[in-house]
Amino acid sequence: QVQLLERGGGLVQAGGSLRISCAASGRTFSSYAMGWFRQAPGKEREFVAAISSNGRSTYYSDSVKGRFTIFRDNAKNTVYLHMNSLKPEDTAVYYCAASYGLGSSPPTGVGRYDYWGQGTQVTVSS
């Protein structure tokens, strides 16, 4: 069992930056690929970014590529999402998720993730 706790959401102006984090419980964090997803009101949950268990591979959705960076610190059992050049359309609840596996290609599908955090709200004002 893995428990995930997101922190760092808030209100930011368009063009600003924000970093959110996700702390995982347990001793096997380094065995999980980690992903960030988001869900805006009335919309389906969508993939944002993912990172392999060893941190060497990352994937991003086209909508955030070049603006967001995912990284992890396995010694701290924490994954981060640093968001630059934020836009109003980035407003959503952001969820981190864990997918068991040591593969080099972290999954991007919602159904591939085993554990989810409770989410943190990110609001970008125009």
PDB file of C-alpha atoms in Angstrom:
ATOM      1  CA  GLN A   1       0.000   0.000   0.000  1.00  0.00           C
ATOM      2  CA  VAL A   2       1.245   3.460  -0.938  1.00  0.00           C
ATOM      3  CA  GLN A   3      -0.241   6.661   0.392  1.00  0.00           C
ATOM      4  CA  LEU A   4       0.309   9.882  -1.511  1.00  0.00           C
ATOM      5  CA  LEU A   5      -0.051  13.405  -0.179  1.00  0.00           C
ATOM      6  CA  GLU A   6       0.105  16.406  -2.491  1.00  0.00           C
ATOM      7  CA  ARG A   7       1.143  19.840  -1.277  1.00  0.00           C
ATOM      8  CA  GLY A   8       1.776  23.259  -2.724  1.00  0.00           C
ATOM      9  CA  GLY A   9      -1.311  24.163  -4.686  1.00  0.00           C
ATOM     10  CA  GLY A  10      -2.700  27.673  -4.636  1.00  0.00           C
ATOM     11  CA  LEU A  11      -3.620  30.776  -6.565  1.00  0.00           C
ATOM     12  CA  VAL A  12      -1.148  32.270  -9.026  1.00  0.00           C
ATOM     13  CA  GLN A  13      -1.368  34.887 -11.744  1.00  0.00           C
ATOM     14  CA  ALA A  14      -1.039  33.973 -15.385  1.00  0.00           C
ATOM     15  CA  GLY A  15       2.596  33.830 -16.387  1.00  0.00           C
ATOM     16  CA  GLY A  16       3.666  32.897 -12.890  1.00  0.00           C
ATOM     17  CA  SER A  17       5.245  29.773 -11.476  1.00  0.00           C
ATOM     18  CA  LEU A  18       4.291  27.210  -8.894  1.00  0.00           C
ATOM     19  CA  ARG A  19       5.795  24.008  -7.582  1.00  0.00           C
ATOM     20  CA  ILE A  20       3.667  21.218  -6.188  1.00  0.00           C
ATOM     21  CA  SER A  21       4.954  18.135  -4.451  1.00  0.00           C
ATOM     22  CA  CYS A  22       3.753  14.675  -3.592  1.00  0.00           C
ATOM     23  CA  ALA A  23       5.132  12.743  -0.647  1.00  0.00           C
ATOM     24  CA  ALA A  24       4.752   8.974  -0.616  1.00  0.00           C
ATOM     25  CA  SER A  25       4.618   6.643   2.334  1.00  0.00           C
ATOM     26  CA  GLY A  26       6.379   3.312   2.396  1.00  0.00           C
ATOM     27  CA  ARG A  27       9.856   2.045   1.645  1.00  0.00           C
ATOM     28  CA  THR A  28       9.386   1.093  -1.994  1.00  0.00           C
ATOM     29  CA  PHE A  29       8.941   4.505  -3.586  1.00  0.00           C
ATOM     30  CA  SER A  30      11.870   3.849  -5.935  1.00  0.00           C
ATOM     31  CA  SER A  31       9.949   0.890  -7.408  1.00  0.00           C
ATOM     32  CA  TYR A  32       7.160   3.101  -8.716  1.00  0.00           C
ATOM     33  CA  ALA A  33       6.833   5.289 -11.742  1.00  0.00           C
ATOM     34  CA  MET A  34       5.079   8.493 -10.759  1.00  0.00           C
ATOM     35  CA  GLY A  35       2.634  10.612 -12.675  1.00  0.00           C
ATOM     36  CA  TRP A  36       0.817  13.901 -12.396  1.00  0.00           C
ATOM     37  CA  PHE A  37      -2.719  14.259 -13.715  1.00  0.00           C
ATOM     38  CA  ARG A  38      -5.223  17.084 -13.535  1.00  0.00           C
ATOM     39  CA  GLN A  39      -8.957  17.468 -13.665  1.00  0.00           C
ATOM     40  CA  ALA A  40     -10.827  20.674 -14.378  1.00  0.00           C
ATOM     41  CA  PRO A  41     -14.532  21.090 -13.537  1.00  0.00           C
ATOM     42  CA  GLY A  42     -16.701  19.218 -15.990  1.00  0.00           C
ATOM     43  CA  LYS A  43     -13.742  17.567 -17.687  1.00  0.00           C
ATOM     44  CA  GLU A  44     -12.128  14.171 -17.534  1.00  0.00           C
ATOM     45  CA  ARG A  45      -8.908  13.585 -15.656  1.00  0.00           C
ATOM     46  CA  GLU A  46      -5.995  14.083 -18.037  1.00  0.00           C
ATOM     47  CA  PHE A  47      -2.345  13.149 -18.094  1.00  0.00           C
ATOM     48  CA  VAL A  48       0.155  15.927 -17.389  1.00  0.00           C
ATOM     49  CA  ALA A  49       3.576  14.356 -16.778  1.00  0.00           C
ATOM     50  CA  ALA A  50       5.226  11.110 -15.740  1.00  0.00           C
ATOM     51  CA  ILE A  51       8.640   9.987 -14.561  1.00  0.00           C
ATOM     52  CA  SER A  52      10.192   6.554 -14.440  1.00  0.00           C
ATOM     53  CA  SER A  53      11.096   4.879 -11.165  1.00  0.00           C
ATOM     54  CA  ASN A  54      14.773   5.843 -11.482  1.00  0.00           C
ATOM     55  CA  GLY A  55      14.008   9.344 -12.717  1.00  0.00           C
ATOM     56  CA  ARG A  56      15.801   8.937 -16.036  1.00  0.00           C
ATOM     57  CA  SER A  57      12.750   9.096 -18.297  1.00  0.00           C
ATOM     58  CA  THR A  58      10.055  11.734 -18.343  1.00  0.00           C
ATOM     59  CA  TYR A  59       6.984  12.298 -20.502  1.00  0.00           C
ATOM     60  CA  TYR A  60       4.776  15.347 -20.835  1.00  0.00           C
ATOM     61  CA  SER A  61       1.483  16.144 -22.434  1.00  0.00           C
ATOM     62  CA  ASP A  62       1.728  18.481 -25.390  1.00  0.00           C
ATOM     63  CA  SER A  63      -0.168  21.161 -23.480  1.00  0.00           C
ATOM     64  CA  VAL A  64       2.515  21.470 -20.793  1.00  0.00           C
ATOM     65  CA  LYS A  65       5.678  20.455 -22.632  1.00  0.00           C
ATOM     66  CA  GLY A  66       8.324  23.128 -22.271  1.00  0.00           C
ATOM     67  CA  ARG A  67       6.545  24.775 -19.340  1.00  0.00           C
ATOM     68  CA  PHE A  68       6.310  22.028 -16.706  1.00  0.00           C
ATOM     69  CA  THR A  69       9.073  19.868 -15.249  1.00  0.00           C
ATOM     70  CA  ILE A  70       8.593  16.656 -13.313  1.00  0.00           C
ATOM     71  CA  PHE A  71      11.367  15.374 -11.092  1.00  0.00           C
ATOM     72  CA  ARG A  72      11.750  13.124  -8.098  1.00  0.00           C
ATOM     73  CA  ASP A  73      13.918  12.629  -5.055  1.00  0.00           C
ATOM     74  CA  ASN A  74      13.846   8.953  -4.135  1.00  0.00           C
ATOM     75  CA  ALA A  75      15.742   9.604  -0.913  1.00  0.00           C
ATOM     76  CA  LYS A  76      12.847  11.817   0.202  1.00  0.00           C
ATOM     77  CA  ASN A  77      10.066   9.687  -1.312  1.00  0.00           C
ATOM     78  CA  THR A  78       8.852  12.788  -3.112  1.00  0.00           C
ATOM     79  CA  VAL A  79       7.932  13.728  -6.656  1.00  0.00           C
ATOM     80  CA  TYR A  80       7.598  17.321  -7.782  1.00  0.00           C
ATOM     81  CA  LEU A  81       5.938  19.222 -10.571  1.00  0.00           C
ATOM     82  CA  HIS A  82       7.415  22.622 -11.298  1.00  0.00           C
ATOM     83  CA  MET A  83       5.109  24.740 -13.415  1.00  0.00           C
ATOM     84  CA  ASN A  84       6.241  27.830 -15.322  1.00  0.00           C
ATOM     85  CA  SER A  85       4.380  30.237 -17.592  1.00  0.00           C
ATOM     86  CA  LEU A  86       1.086  29.209 -16.098  1.00  0.00           C
ATOM     87  CA  LYS A  87      -2.093  29.851 -18.057  1.00  0.00           C
ATOM     88  CA  PRO A  88      -5.708  30.099 -16.908  1.00  0.00           C
ATOM     89  CA  GLU A  89      -6.382  26.824 -18.713  1.00  0.00           C
ATOM     90  CA  ASP A  90      -3.958  25.115 -16.319  1.00  0.00           C
ATOM     91  CA  THR A  91      -6.507  25.638 -13.556  1.00  0.00           C
ATOM     92  CA  ALA A  92      -7.483  22.240 -12.168  1.00  0.00           C
ATOM     93  CA  VAL A  93      -7.124  19.845  -9.294  1.00  0.00           C
ATOM     94  CA  TYR A  94      -3.741  18.190  -9.688  1.00  0.00           C
ATOM     95  CA  TYR A  95      -3.307  14.573  -8.620  1.00  0.00           C
ATOM     96  CA  CYS A  96      -0.173  12.539  -8.226  1.00  0.00           C
ATOM     97  CA  ALA A  97      -0.274   8.816  -8.841  1.00  0.00           C
ATOM     98  CA  ALA A  98       2.004   5.811  -8.474  1.00  0.00           C
ATOM     99  CA  SER A  99       2.404   2.906 -10.880  1.00  0.00           C
ATOM    100  CA  TYR A 100       4.411  -0.116  -9.782  1.00  0.00           C
ATOM    101  CA  GLY A 101       7.222  -0.961 -12.167  1.00  0.00           C
ATOM    102  CA  LEU A 102      10.904  -0.455 -12.924  1.00  0.00           C
ATOM    103  CA  GLY A 103      10.499   0.034 -16.649  1.00  0.00           C
ATOM    104  CA  SER A 104      12.140   2.845 -18.534  1.00  0.00           C
ATOM    105  CA  SER A 105       8.855   4.116 -19.982  1.00  0.00           C
ATOM    106  CA  PRO A 106       6.491   5.527 -17.373  1.00  0.00           C
ATOM    107  CA  PRO A 107       2.811   5.044 -18.219  1.00  0.00           C
ATOM    108  CA  THR A 108       0.578   7.893 -19.260  1.00  0.00           C
ATOM    109  CA  GLY A 109      -2.858   6.318 -18.909  1.00  0.00           C
ATOM    110  CA  VAL A 110      -5.072   6.868 -15.902  1.00  0.00           C
ATOM    111  CA  GLY A 111      -5.829   3.168 -15.677  1.00  0.00           C
ATOM    112  CA  ARG A 112      -2.176   2.232 -15.391  1.00  0.00           C
ATOM    113  CA  TYR A 113      -1.771   3.817 -11.983  1.00  0.00           C
ATOM    114  CA  ASP A 114      -2.342   1.912  -8.780  1.00  0.00           C
ATOM    115  CA  TYR A 115      -2.445   4.613  -6.132  1.00  0.00           C
ATOM    116  CA  TRP A 116      -3.704   8.194  -6.123  1.00  0.00           C
ATOM    117  CA  GLY A 117      -3.412  11.203  -3.886  1.00  0.00           C
ATOM    118  CA  GLN A 118      -6.325  13.352  -2.820  1.00  0.00           C
ATOM    119  CA  GLY A 119      -5.394  16.207  -5.126  1.00  0.00           C
ATOM    120  CA  THR A 120      -4.361  19.828  -4.722  1.00  0.00           C
ATOM    121  CA  GLN A 121      -6.089  22.809  -6.311  1.00  0.00           C
ATOM    122  CA  VAL A 122      -4.128  25.033  -8.686  1.00  0.00           C
ATOM    123  CA  THR A 123      -5.893  28.179  -9.819  1.00  0.00           C
ATOM    124  CA  VAL A 124      -4.391  30.514 -12.417  1.00  0.00           C
ATOM    125  CA  SER A 125      -5.983  33.937 -12.661  1.00  0.00           C
ATOM    126  CA  SER A 126      -5.946  35.954 -15.858  1.00  0.00           C
TER     127      SER A 126
END
